[in-house]
């Protein structure tokens, strides 16, 4: 990521004129949030006290490892595991550490759990740092399910450091040094690889496949180096299974993109015979079982609601989370609290995201409606 | 289909103003073709000598048989097999029988083969009749492959009769009487069924599944009765396999629509255990093998061309067909003749539809390009 071409103040002024800079509040903390990419300043950039926390830039995906390495990079790459969760930037804002979502909201859930997720001394010693991390696990308020190697609750995985007021990341060595020094939970690191080390990276992908990991992120070892992600067959199939719940609401590219990604992966990794057949079976089962499950729930409940569970440290945080989710849900989607009760050290929250009852294409079709295609 | 609300002349005048009425030629035959639906007059309506051959109206699809029967119909339905081919309307135009495509072009291939495909005496005795039929088989110029029960060449299957100058169809009994009287090749008929006969129709679908048939068309036994189609799991899987060739060029809804259709079919037909797993395997294999095959061809040839073979009675017809296909192909698609030679009674034509070399998303990805999703 390189420096924006124009001074930030100018970009923010343009954003304000275009209605892309929104005023938000979190408790007594007031901040501004950039709602869309604008002149190389990423969506989700947050402004507080005249200073910006830059948004986390999007990382492009390669679908062919060997060709992608040659095409995208000029220098060796640091290889890190990609974790299937949601992205946060952790920084001090108004004197306290908060976690910002990709879109630039303070996340009431992650912010509440921060002291349990990582040691925050780093932010005290270097208060202008922004810790970029993935939060993943079966009990989170945004995504159904999580990586198979996280048995409960959520875990946090640091993968980048930025500085307040500056776009771009700290060099890998500086990130890794702080991860070590502060014992920060971090994404698994798989070292620095030359662009010709395709065989080693393919072998790594096979191991990640067996672990049920999402894939890798490649970070070029150069100032303002390029980045790319590359994901496993496992991740494709999991996404397809999870997406089947909302099959008629998700964009169709959600499904076709992952099917294509899967096929190109199997081709490059040389899947054949029984190994290939096994993935084909899993693909077919993910789509069909996912849809049959959604239909069964639709018949039982008149809708396919998604159920989320998570743990928080206080009732207030749980209520702030529900309010945050309600504000972000489309007008047709309801966020319905199912449970909120003390459980040991935590408050356990269970809630549903409910699409309107009997609505949409699935309802139309199950009622015997016609489609023209 | 009911009468258009406005007199045809008025609709044609509006179509002309809107640029939706095109002048076409087939040899020395000049005719007009409606390029889009307009005020209930279907796309593909052809006008010659001041008289219209109405377009074949689209038939909606139900994805749930039992509910669809109740929802769409008030009277018993005639059930006919749906054949996986292309739709033609055969009628006399300028003194000779021609076959019109769905879009309203004279089809050089079908028109050439008409005397071999059906007995045309009916059109001599009732010159205002329009015979609606499906042409299917492995050797046709429009679709890759064909039903497994047609071993070679093409066959024609009559399913409706219309009259020139009038929208709407002749009653079933009158269609069936002429099919019998003239020994016309026709779609298999499965009789007249009450709307409560769901079990019988589900059993029929199981037999069609085993035969490798596309499905059924339900035609309400009432004046201007409604219609709906309902298709097999076999057809879904076949379409997905065939579509994999052009995976990145087809609209993604092509794939998601068929996956959804398949799942709802399996649910209603009560597939479980080994039968369900078998369909899941076939679904996974259709998608993955189809894409792997396309990638292999792309690597070998720099593109994924589709190869078509067909037989015609004359060299002139073959050349007219190529000219027709070239006129209809987008500017990026090339129609390349591979073979044109006598073979017994026929001329054998082999040609390719070639997308531009190394173009498009698949090429980008295989060269190591990035996508942002």
PDB file of N, CA, C and O in Angstrom, chain A residues 60-64 67-68 71-72 247 252-253 256 260-261 263-264 267 280-281 283-285 288-289 291-292 295 299 365-368 370-373, chain B residues 60-64 67-68 71-72 247 252-253 256 260-261 263-264 267 280-281 283-285 288-289 291-292 295 299 365-368 370-373:
ATOM      1  N   UNK A  60      -5.911  -8.791  -2.665  1.00  0.00           N
ATOM      2  CA  UNK A  60      -6.376  -9.565  -3.817  1.00  0.00           C
ATOM      3  C   UNK A  60      -6.049 -11.038  -3.653  1.00  0.00           C
ATOM      4  O   UNK A  60      -5.189 -11.421  -2.847  1.00  0.00           O
ATOM      5  N   UNK A  61      -6.755 -11.847  -4.424  1.00  0.00           N
ATOM      6  CA  UNK A  61      -6.614 -13.287  -4.317  1.00  0.00           C
ATOM      7  C   UNK A  61      -5.992 -13.818  -5.599  1.00  0.00           C
ATOM      8  O   UNK A  61      -6.360 -13.395  -6.689  1.00  0.00           O
ATOM      9  N   UNK A  62      -5.030 -14.741  -5.470  1.00  0.00           N
ATOM     10  CA  UNK A  62      -4.596 -15.472  -6.655  1.00  0.00           C
ATOM     11  C   UNK A  62      -5.262 -16.833  -6.638  1.00  0.00           C
ATOM     12  O   UNK A  62      -5.529 -17.403  -5.574  1.00  0.00           O
ATOM     13  N   UNK A  63      -5.560 -17.340  -7.834  1.00  0.00           N
ATOM     14  CA  UNK A  63      -6.181 -18.656  -7.924  1.00  0.00           C
ATOM     15  C   UNK A  63      -5.200 -19.673  -8.492  1.00  0.00           C
ATOM     16  O   UNK A  63      -5.512 -20.853  -8.596  1.00  0.00           O
ATOM     17  N   UNK A  64      -4.021 -19.195  -8.854  1.00  0.00           N
ATOM     18  CA  UNK A  64      -2.976 -20.110  -9.321  1.00  0.00           C
ATOM     19  C   UNK A  64      -1.692 -19.712  -8.613  1.00  0.00           C
ATOM     20  O   UNK A  64      -1.188 -18.615  -8.815  1.00  0.00           O
ATOM     21  N   UNK A  67       1.842 -19.394 -10.901  1.00  0.00           N
ATOM     22  CA  UNK A  67       1.783 -18.239 -11.796  1.00  0.00           C
ATOM     23  C   UNK A  67       1.557 -16.954 -11.024  1.00  0.00           C
ATOM     24  O   UNK A  67       2.079 -15.900 -11.373  1.00  0.00           O
ATOM     25  N   UNK A  68       0.785 -17.049  -9.955  1.00  0.00           N
ATOM     26  CA  UNK A  68       0.523 -15.866  -9.143  1.00  0.00           C
ATOM     27  C   UNK A  68       1.790 -15.335  -8.486  1.00  0.00           C
ATOM     28  O   UNK A  68       2.024 -14.132  -8.427  1.00  0.00           O
ATOM     29  N   UNK A  71       3.687 -13.611 -11.147  1.00  0.00           N
ATOM     30  CA  UNK A  71       2.989 -12.469 -11.743  1.00  0.00           C
ATOM     31  C   UNK A  71       2.898 -11.286 -10.764  1.00  0.00           C
ATOM     32  O   UNK A  71       2.953 -10.136 -11.168  1.00  0.00           O
ATOM     33  N   UNK A  72       2.741 -11.603  -9.476  1.00  0.00           N
ATOM     34  CA  UNK A  72       2.423 -10.539  -8.521  1.00  0.00           C
ATOM     35  C   UNK A  72       3.641  -9.972  -7.801  1.00  0.00           C
ATOM     36  O   UNK A  72       3.565  -8.885  -7.237  1.00  0.00           O
ATOM     37  N   UNK A 247     -28.871 -19.177   0.470  1.00  0.00           N
ATOM     38  CA  UNK A 247     -28.592 -19.421  -0.948  1.00  0.00           C
ATOM     39  C   UNK A 247     -29.256 -18.421  -1.880  1.00  0.00           C
ATOM     40  O   UNK A 247     -28.651 -17.938  -2.823  1.00  0.00           O
ATOM     41  N   UNK A 252     -25.126 -14.686  -6.595  1.00  0.00           N
ATOM     42  CA  UNK A 252     -24.748 -15.991  -7.164  1.00  0.00           C
ATOM     43  C   UNK A 252     -23.240 -16.129  -7.362  1.00  0.00           C
ATOM     44  O   UNK A 252     -22.713 -17.228  -7.322  1.00  0.00           O
ATOM     45  N   UNK A 253     -22.542 -15.010  -7.521  1.00  0.00           N
ATOM     46  CA  UNK A 253     -21.080 -15.064  -7.662  1.00  0.00           C
ATOM     47  C   UNK A 253     -20.419 -15.627  -6.401  1.00  0.00           C
ATOM     48  O   UNK A 253     -19.298 -16.128  -6.476  1.00  0.00           O
ATOM     49  N   UNK A 256     -20.444 -19.356  -7.501  1.00  0.00           N
ATOM     50  CA  UNK A 256     -19.659 -19.707  -8.692  1.00  0.00           C
ATOM     51  C   UNK A 256     -18.188 -19.344  -8.489  1.00  0.00           C
ATOM     52  O   UNK A 256     -17.310 -20.077  -8.949  1.00  0.00           O
ATOM     53  N   UNK A 260     -15.216 -22.192  -8.921  1.00  0.00           N
ATOM     54  CA  UNK A 260     -14.098 -21.992  -9.844  1.00  0.00           C
ATOM     55  C   UNK A 260     -12.766 -22.057  -9.091  1.00  0.00           C
ATOM     56  O   UNK A 260     -11.811 -22.720  -9.520  1.00  0.00           O
ATOM     57  N   UNK A 261     -12.714 -21.373  -7.961  1.00  0.00           N
ATOM     58  CA  UNK A 261     -11.514 -21.356  -7.124  1.00  0.00           C
ATOM     59  C   UNK A 261     -11.118 -22.782  -6.737  1.00  0.00           C
ATOM     60  O   UNK A 261      -9.955 -23.169  -6.816  1.00  0.00           O
ATOM     61  N   UNK A 263     -11.886 -25.604  -8.288  1.00  0.00           N
ATOM     62  CA  UNK A 263     -11.438 -26.399  -9.432  1.00  0.00           C
ATOM     63  C   UNK A 263     -10.006 -26.026  -9.823  1.00  0.00           C
ATOM     64  O   UNK A 263      -9.187 -26.901 -10.101  1.00  0.00           O
ATOM     65  N   UNK A 264      -9.689 -24.729  -9.815  1.00  0.00           N
ATOM     66  CA  UNK A 264      -8.334 -24.332 -10.196  1.00  0.00           C
ATOM     67  C   UNK A 264      -7.328 -24.823  -9.157  1.00  0.00           C
ATOM     68  O   UNK A 264      -6.203 -25.207  -9.489  1.00  0.00           O
ATOM     69  N   UNK A 267      -6.769 -28.505  -9.742  1.00  0.00           N
ATOM     70  CA  UNK A 267      -5.949 -28.690 -10.944  1.00  0.00           C
ATOM     71  C   UNK A 267      -4.477 -28.453 -10.613  1.00  0.00           C
ATOM     72  O   UNK A 267      -3.629 -29.283 -10.905  1.00  0.00           O
ATOM     73  N   UNK A 280     -14.862 -33.975  -4.702  1.00  0.00           N
ATOM     74  CA  UNK A 280     -16.113 -33.840  -5.461  1.00  0.00           C
ATOM     75  C   UNK A 280     -17.308 -34.232  -4.599  1.00  0.00           C
ATOM     76  O   UNK A 280     -18.346 -33.571  -4.617  1.00  0.00           O
ATOM     77  N   UNK A 281     -17.168 -35.330  -3.863  1.00  0.00           N
ATOM     78  CA  UNK A 281     -18.254 -35.750  -2.967  1.00  0.00           C
ATOM     79  C   UNK A 281     -18.532 -34.670  -1.930  1.00  0.00           C
ATOM     80  O   UNK A 281     -19.684 -34.358  -1.641  1.00  0.00           O
ATOM     81  N   UNK A 283     -17.920 -31.487  -2.153  1.00  0.00           N
ATOM     82  CA  UNK A 283     -18.534 -30.333  -2.819  1.00  0.00           C
ATOM     83  C   UNK A 283     -20.035 -30.569  -3.025  1.00  0.00           C
ATOM     84  O   UNK A 283     -20.867 -29.731  -2.664  1.00  0.00           O
ATOM     85  N   UNK A 284     -20.379 -31.723  -3.594  1.00  0.00           N
ATOM     86  CA  UNK A 284     -21.793 -32.037  -3.831  1.00  0.00           C
ATOM     87  C   UNK A 284     -22.575 -32.043  -2.532  1.00  0.00           C
ATOM     88  O   UNK A 284     -23.676 -31.497  -2.437  1.00  0.00           O
ATOM     89  N   UNK A 285     -21.981 -32.645  -1.498  1.00  0.00           N
ATOM     90  CA  UNK A 285     -22.668 -32.739  -0.211  1.00  0.00           C
ATOM     91  C   UNK A 285     -22.828 -31.353   0.415  1.00  0.00           C
ATOM     92  O   UNK A 285     -23.873 -31.040   0.995  1.00  0.00           O
ATOM     93  N   UNK A 288     -25.756 -29.645  -1.558  1.00  0.00           N
ATOM     94  CA  UNK A 288     -27.073 -30.281  -1.425  1.00  0.00           C
ATOM     95  C   UNK A 288     -27.503 -30.350   0.035  1.00  0.00           C
ATOM     96  O   UNK A 288     -28.613 -29.945   0.387  1.00  0.00           O
ATOM     97  N   UNK A 289     -26.616 -30.821   0.905  1.00  0.00           N
ATOM     98  CA  UNK A 289     -27.001 -30.916   2.318  1.00  0.00           C
ATOM     99  C   UNK A 289     -27.283 -29.530   2.893  1.00  0.00           C
ATOM    100  O   UNK A 289     -28.210 -29.351   3.679  1.00  0.00           O
ATOM    101  N   UNK A 291     -28.454 -26.952   1.332  1.00  0.00           N
ATOM    102  CA  UNK A 291     -29.767 -26.499   0.864  1.00  0.00           C
ATOM    103  C   UNK A 291     -30.898 -27.312   1.492  1.00  0.00           C
ATOM    104  O   UNK A 291     -31.936 -26.752   1.863  1.00  0.00           O
ATOM    105  N   UNK A 292     -30.705 -28.627   1.621  1.00  0.00           N
ATOM    106  CA  UNK A 292     -31.763 -29.448   2.230  1.00  0.00           C
ATOM    107  C   UNK A 292     -31.986 -29.010   3.680  1.00  0.00           C
ATOM    108  O   UNK A 292     -33.120 -28.955   4.157  1.00  0.00           O
ATOM    109  N   UNK A 295     -33.927 -25.794   3.613  1.00  0.00           N
ATOM    110  CA  UNK A 295     -35.335 -26.039   3.283  1.00  0.00           C
ATOM    111  C   UNK A 295     -36.065 -26.615   4.497  1.00  0.00           C
ATOM    112  O   UNK A 295     -37.186 -26.210   4.816  1.00  0.00           O
ATOM    113  N   UNK A 299     -39.228 -24.935   6.304  1.00  0.00           N
ATOM    114  CA  UNK A 299     -40.532 -25.582   6.500  1.00  0.00           C
ATOM    115  C   UNK A 299     -40.951 -25.557   7.961  1.00  0.00           C
ATOM    116  O   UNK A 299     -42.120 -25.404   8.288  1.00  0.00           O
ATOM    117  N   UNK A 365     -40.850 -20.439  -4.235  1.00  0.00           N
ATOM    118  CA  UNK A 365     -40.685 -21.728  -4.909  1.00  0.00           C
ATOM    119  C   UNK A 365     -41.337 -22.855  -4.127  1.00  0.00           C
ATOM    120  O   UNK A 365     -41.985 -23.731  -4.703  1.00  0.00           O
ATOM    121  N   UNK A 366     -41.181 -22.828  -2.794  1.00  0.00           N
ATOM    122  CA  UNK A 366     -41.747 -23.906  -1.983  1.00  0.00           C
ATOM    123  C   UNK A 366     -43.273 -23.812  -1.929  1.00  0.00           C
ATOM    124  O   UNK A 366     -43.942 -24.787  -1.629  1.00  0.00           O
ATOM    125  N   UNK A 367     -43.809 -22.648  -2.220  1.00  0.00           N
ATOM    126  CA  UNK A 367     -45.264 -22.520  -2.299  1.00  0.00           C
ATOM    127  C   UNK A 367     -45.791 -22.880  -3.684  1.00  0.00           C
ATOM    128  O   UNK A 367     -46.976 -22.766  -3.947  1.00  0.00           O
ATOM    129  N   UNK A 368     -44.889 -23.322  -4.570  1.00  0.00           N
ATOM    130  CA  UNK A 368     -45.336 -23.745  -5.901  1.00  0.00           C
ATOM    131  C   UNK A 368     -45.311 -22.630  -6.924  1.00  0.00           C
ATOM    132  O   UNK A 368     -45.947 -22.743  -7.980  1.00  0.00           O
ATOM    133  N   UNK A 370     -43.935 -19.960  -9.850  1.00  0.00           N
ATOM    134  CA  UNK A 370     -43.269 -20.125 -11.147  1.00  0.00           C
ATOM    135  C   UNK A 370     -41.998 -19.288 -11.188  1.00  0.00           C
ATOM    136  O   UNK A 370     -41.940 -18.212 -10.622  1.00  0.00           O
ATOM    137  N   UNK A 371     -40.997 -19.776 -11.929  1.00  0.00           N
ATOM    138  CA  UNK A 371     -39.870 -18.925 -12.331  1.00  0.00           C
ATOM    139  C   UNK A 371     -39.727 -19.027 -13.850  1.00  0.00           C
ATOM    140  O   UNK A 371     -40.003 -20.062 -14.452  1.00  0.00           O
ATOM    141  N   UNK A 372     -39.288 -17.951 -14.436  1.00  0.00           N
ATOM    142  CA  UNK A 372     -38.968 -17.947 -15.865  1.00  0.00           C
ATOM    143  C   UNK A 372     -37.468 -17.855 -15.986  1.00  0.00           C
ATOM    144  O   UNK A 372     -36.866 -16.927 -15.465  1.00  0.00           O
ATOM    145  N   UNK A 373     -36.830 -18.849 -16.584  1.00  0.00           N
ATOM    146  CA  UNK A 373     -35.370 -18.771 -16.714  1.00  0.00           C
ATOM    147  C   UNK A 373     -34.940 -19.230 -18.089  1.00  0.00           C
ATOM    148  O   UNK A 373     -35.756 -19.429 -18.969  1.00  0.00           O
TER     149      UNK A 373
ATOM    150  N   UNK B  60     -43.238 -21.048 -17.755  1.00  0.00           N
ATOM    151  CA  UNK B  60     -42.625 -20.927 -16.429  1.00  0.00           C
ATOM    152  C   UNK B  60     -42.309 -22.297 -15.853  1.00  0.00           C
ATOM    153  O   UNK B  60     -42.879 -23.322 -16.268  1.00  0.00           O
ATOM    154  N   UNK B  61     -41.421 -22.303 -14.886  1.00  0.00           N
ATOM    155  CA  UNK B  61     -40.957 -23.538 -14.284  1.00  0.00           C
ATOM    156  C   UNK B  61     -41.441 -23.607 -12.846  1.00  0.00           C
ATOM    157  O   UNK B  61     -41.391 -22.612 -12.123  1.00  0.00           O
ATOM    158  N   UNK B  62     -41.947 -24.771 -12.432  1.00  0.00           N
ATOM    159  CA  UNK B  62     -42.175 -24.970 -11.001  1.00  0.00           C
ATOM    160  C   UNK B  62     -41.019 -25.789 -10.452  1.00  0.00           C
ATOM    161  O   UNK B  62     -40.452 -26.631 -11.146  1.00  0.00           O
ATOM    162  N   UNK B  63     -40.669 -25.510  -9.201  1.00  0.00           N
ATOM    163  CA  UNK B  63     -39.582 -26.262  -8.573  1.00  0.00           C
ATOM    164  C   UNK B  63     -40.136 -27.184  -7.485  1.00  0.00           C
ATOM    165  O   UNK B  63     -39.379 -27.928  -6.875  1.00  0.00           O
ATOM    166  N   UNK B  64     -41.444 -27.094  -7.270  1.00  0.00           N
ATOM    167  CA  UNK B  64     -42.070 -28.010  -6.325  1.00  0.00           C
ATOM    168  C   UNK B  64     -43.330 -28.536  -6.991  1.00  0.00           C
ATOM    169  O   UNK B  64     -44.261 -27.781  -7.276  1.00  0.00           O
ATOM    170  N   UNK B  67     -46.924 -28.598  -4.753  1.00  0.00           N
ATOM    171  CA  UNK B  67     -47.417 -27.248  -4.510  1.00  0.00           C
ATOM    172  C   UNK B  67     -47.647 -26.517  -5.829  1.00  0.00           C
ATOM    173  O   UNK B  67     -48.573 -25.711  -5.947  1.00  0.00           O
ATOM    174  N   UNK B  68     -46.802 -26.790  -6.798  1.00  0.00           N
ATOM    175  CA  UNK B  68     -46.950 -26.135  -8.089  1.00  0.00           C
ATOM    176  C   UNK B  68     -48.256 -26.525  -8.776  1.00  0.00           C
ATOM    177  O   UNK B  68     -48.946 -25.687  -9.362  1.00  0.00           O
ATOM    178  N   UNK B  71     -50.929 -24.651  -7.032  1.00  0.00           N
ATOM    179  CA  UNK B  71     -50.803 -23.206  -7.125  1.00  0.00           C
ATOM    180  C   UNK B  71     -51.084 -22.698  -8.544  1.00  0.00           C
ATOM    181  O   UNK B  71     -51.635 -21.606  -8.717  1.00  0.00           O
ATOM    182  N   UNK B  72     -50.699 -23.491  -9.537  1.00  0.00           N
ATOM    183  CA  UNK B  72     -50.732 -22.967 -10.907  1.00  0.00           C
ATOM    184  C   UNK B  72     -51.997 -23.342 -11.678  1.00  0.00           C
ATOM    185  O   UNK B  72     -52.308 -22.711 -12.686  1.00  0.00           O
ATOM    186  N   UNK B 247     -17.821 -21.598 -18.078  1.00  0.00           N
ATOM    187  CA  UNK B 247     -18.127 -21.247 -16.696  1.00  0.00           C
ATOM    188  C   UNK B 247     -18.013 -19.753 -16.414  1.00  0.00           C
ATOM    189  O   UNK B 247     -18.854 -19.176 -15.738  1.00  0.00           O
ATOM    190  N   UNK B 252     -23.767 -16.229 -13.617  1.00  0.00           N
ATOM    191  CA  UNK B 252     -23.655 -17.146 -12.474  1.00  0.00           C
ATOM    192  C   UNK B 252     -24.990 -17.767 -12.076  1.00  0.00           C
ATOM    193  O   UNK B 252     -25.027 -18.868 -11.531  1.00  0.00           O
ATOM    194  N   UNK B 253     -26.083 -17.073 -12.383  1.00  0.00           N
ATOM    195  CA  UNK B 253     -27.407 -17.628 -12.079  1.00  0.00           C
ATOM    196  C   UNK B 253     -27.655 -18.931 -12.848  1.00  0.00           C
ATOM    197  O   UNK B 253     -28.493 -19.732 -12.446  1.00  0.00           O
ATOM    198  N   UNK B 256     -26.279 -21.347 -10.135  1.00  0.00           N
ATOM    199  CA  UNK B 256     -26.976 -21.376  -8.840  1.00  0.00           C
ATOM    200  C   UNK B 256     -28.438 -21.768  -9.025  1.00  0.00           C
ATOM    201  O   UNK B 256     -28.997 -22.482  -8.188  1.00  0.00           O
ATOM    202  N   UNK B 260     -30.049 -24.981  -7.002  1.00  0.00           N
ATOM    203  CA  UNK B 260     -31.246 -24.839  -6.171  1.00  0.00           C
ATOM    204  C   UNK B 260     -32.364 -25.772  -6.656  1.00  0.00           C
ATOM    205  O   UNK B 260     -33.013 -26.459  -5.867  1.00  0.00           O
ATOM    206  N   UNK B 261     -32.554 -25.781  -7.972  1.00  0.00           N
ATOM    207  CA  UNK B 261     -33.567 -26.639  -8.582  1.00  0.00           C
ATOM    208  C   UNK B 261     -33.320 -28.093  -8.214  1.00  0.00           C
ATOM    209  O   UNK B 261     -34.233 -28.827  -7.837  1.00  0.00           O
ATOM    210  N   UNK B 263     -31.664 -29.306  -5.598  1.00  0.00           N
ATOM    211  CA  UNK B 263     -31.869 -29.571  -4.174  1.00  0.00           C
ATOM    212  C   UNK B 263     -33.363 -29.660  -3.854  1.00  0.00           C
ATOM    213  O   UNK B 263     -33.797 -30.546  -3.118  1.00  0.00           O
ATOM    214  N   UNK B 264     -34.171 -28.764  -4.441  1.00  0.00           N
ATOM    215  CA  UNK B 264     -35.606 -28.809  -4.149  1.00  0.00           C
ATOM    216  C   UNK B 264     -36.221 -30.086  -4.726  1.00  0.00           C
ATOM    217  O   UNK B 264     -37.130 -30.670  -4.144  1.00  0.00           O
ATOM    218  N   UNK B 267     -35.333 -32.941  -2.423  1.00  0.00           N
ATOM    219  CA  UNK B 267     -36.122 -32.843  -1.198  1.00  0.00           C
ATOM    220  C   UNK B 267     -37.526 -33.393  -1.433  1.00  0.00           C
ATOM    221  O   UNK B 267     -37.993 -34.251  -0.701  1.00  0.00           O
ATOM    222  N   UNK B 280     -25.251 -36.401  -5.150  1.00  0.00           N
ATOM    223  CA  UNK B 280     -24.246 -35.441  -4.674  1.00  0.00           C
ATOM    224  C   UNK B 280     -22.906 -35.675  -5.367  1.00  0.00           C
ATOM    225  O   UNK B 280     -22.229 -34.733  -5.781  1.00  0.00           O
ATOM    226  N   UNK B 281     -22.525 -36.950  -5.481  1.00  0.00           N
ATOM    227  CA  UNK B 281     -21.278 -37.278  -6.192  1.00  0.00           C
ATOM    228  C   UNK B 281     -21.344 -36.792  -7.630  1.00  0.00           C
ATOM    229  O   UNK B 281     -20.388 -36.232  -8.152  1.00  0.00           O
ATOM    230  N   UNK B 283     -23.196 -34.422  -8.855  1.00  0.00           N
ATOM    231  CA  UNK B 283     -23.160 -32.954  -8.883  1.00  0.00           C
ATOM    232  C   UNK B 283     -21.722 -32.447  -8.746  1.00  0.00           C
ATOM    233  O   UNK B 283     -21.253 -31.623  -9.548  1.00  0.00           O
ATOM    234  N   UNK B 284     -21.011 -32.952  -7.746  1.00  0.00           N
ATOM    235  CA  UNK B 284     -19.624 -32.528  -7.533  1.00  0.00           C
ATOM    236  C   UNK B 284     -18.774 -32.832  -8.755  1.00  0.00           C
ATOM    237  O   UNK B 284     -17.982 -32.003  -9.210  1.00  0.00           O
ATOM    238  N   UNK B 285     -18.965 -34.028  -9.315  1.00  0.00           N
ATOM    239  CA  UNK B 285     -18.162 -34.425 -10.475  1.00  0.00           C
ATOM    240  C   UNK B 285     -18.508 -33.570 -11.691  1.00  0.00           C
ATOM    241  O   UNK B 285     -17.622 -33.178 -12.452  1.00  0.00           O
ATOM    242  N   UNK B 288     -16.717 -30.133 -11.058  1.00  0.00           N
ATOM    243  CA  UNK B 288     -15.253 -30.169 -11.008  1.00  0.00           C
ATOM    244  C   UNK B 288     -14.683 -30.745 -12.312  1.00  0.00           C
ATOM    245  O   UNK B 288     -13.796 -30.152 -12.925  1.00  0.00           O
ATOM    246  N   UNK B 289     -15.206 -31.877 -12.761  1.00  0.00           N
ATOM    247  CA  UNK B 289     -14.674 -32.464 -14.001  1.00  0.00           C
ATOM    248  C   UNK B 289     -14.906 -31.533 -15.176  1.00  0.00           C
ATOM    249  O   UNK B 289     -14.056 -31.396 -16.053  1.00  0.00           O
ATOM    250  N   UNK B 291     -15.018 -28.297 -15.133  1.00  0.00           N
ATOM    251  CA  UNK B 291     -14.051 -27.197 -15.078  1.00  0.00           C
ATOM    252  C   UNK B 291     -12.631 -27.684 -15.362  1.00  0.00           C
ATOM    253  O   UNK B 291     -11.867 -27.008 -16.062  1.00  0.00           O
ATOM    254  N   UNK B 292     -12.269 -28.850 -14.836  1.00  0.00           N
ATOM    255  CA  UNK B 292     -10.919 -29.367 -15.104  1.00  0.00           C
ATOM    256  C   UNK B 292     -10.737 -29.611 -16.592  1.00  0.00           C
ATOM    257  O   UNK B 292      -9.677 -29.338 -17.167  1.00  0.00           O
ATOM    258  N   UNK B 295     -10.251 -26.286 -18.248  1.00  0.00           N
ATOM    259  CA  UNK B 295      -8.904 -25.761 -17.993  1.00  0.00           C
ATOM    260  C   UNK B 295      -7.880 -26.495 -18.857  1.00  0.00           C
ATOM    261  O   UNK B 295      -6.983 -25.878 -19.450  1.00  0.00           O
ATOM    262  N   UNK B 299      -5.492 -24.757 -21.555  1.00  0.00           N
ATOM    263  CA  UNK B 299      -4.024 -24.843 -21.564  1.00  0.00           C
ATOM    264  C   UNK B 299      -3.509 -25.351 -22.904  1.00  0.00           C
ATOM    265  O   UNK B 299      -2.471 -24.927 -23.392  1.00  0.00           O
ATOM    266  N   UNK B 365      -6.880 -15.612 -14.582  1.00  0.00           N
ATOM    267  CA  UNK B 365      -6.592 -16.382 -13.372  1.00  0.00           C
ATOM    268  C   UNK B 365      -5.462 -17.377 -13.602  1.00  0.00           C
ATOM    269  O   UNK B 365      -4.587 -17.547 -12.745  1.00  0.00           O
ATOM    270  N   UNK B 366      -5.478 -18.040 -14.757  1.00  0.00           N
ATOM    271  CA  UNK B 366      -4.449 -19.050 -15.025  1.00  0.00           C
ATOM    272  C   UNK B 366      -3.093 -18.398 -15.274  1.00  0.00           C
ATOM    273  O   UNK B 366      -2.065 -19.046 -15.146  1.00  0.00           O
ATOM    274  N   UNK B 367      -3.093 -17.124 -15.621  1.00  0.00           N
ATOM    275  CA  UNK B 367      -1.827 -16.409 -15.764  1.00  0.00           C
ATOM    276  C   UNK B 367      -1.354 -15.831 -14.425  1.00  0.00           C
ATOM    277  O   UNK B 367      -0.351 -15.142 -14.374  1.00  0.00           O
ATOM    278  N   UNK B 368      -2.095 -16.112 -13.346  1.00  0.00           N
ATOM    279  CA  UNK B 368      -1.653 -15.655 -12.024  1.00  0.00           C
ATOM    280  C   UNK B 368      -2.227 -14.300 -11.638  1.00  0.00           C
ATOM    281  O   UNK B 368      -1.720 -13.653 -10.730  1.00  0.00           O
ATOM    282  N   UNK B 370      -4.849 -11.366 -10.199  1.00  0.00           N
ATOM    283  CA  UNK B 370      -5.537 -11.163  -8.913  1.00  0.00           C
ATOM    284  C   UNK B 370      -7.029 -10.978  -9.132  1.00  0.00           C
ATOM    285  O   UNK B 370      -7.452 -10.406 -10.129  1.00  0.00           O
ATOM    286  N   UNK B 371      -7.826 -11.420  -8.171  1.00  0.00           N
ATOM    287  CA  UNK B 371      -9.229 -11.003  -8.091  1.00  0.00           C
ATOM    288  C   UNK B 371      -9.494 -10.442  -6.706  1.00  0.00           C
ATOM    289  O   UNK B 371      -8.888 -10.878  -5.713  1.00  0.00           O
ATOM    290  N   UNK B 372     -10.364  -9.486  -6.654  1.00  0.00           N
ATOM    291  CA  UNK B 372     -10.811  -8.930  -5.370  1.00  0.00           C
ATOM    292  C   UNK B 372     -12.245  -9.389  -5.172  1.00  0.00           C
ATOM    293  O   UNK B 372     -13.098  -9.118  -5.994  1.00  0.00           O
ATOM    294  N   UNK B 373     -12.497 -10.145  -4.114  1.00  0.00           N
ATOM    295  CA  UNK B 373     -13.883 -10.602  -3.890  1.00  0.00           C
ATOM    296  C   UNK B 373     -14.252 -10.468  -2.423  1.00  0.00           C
ATOM    297  O   UNK B 373     -13.501  -9.921  -1.639  1.00  0.00           O
TER     298      UNK B 373
END
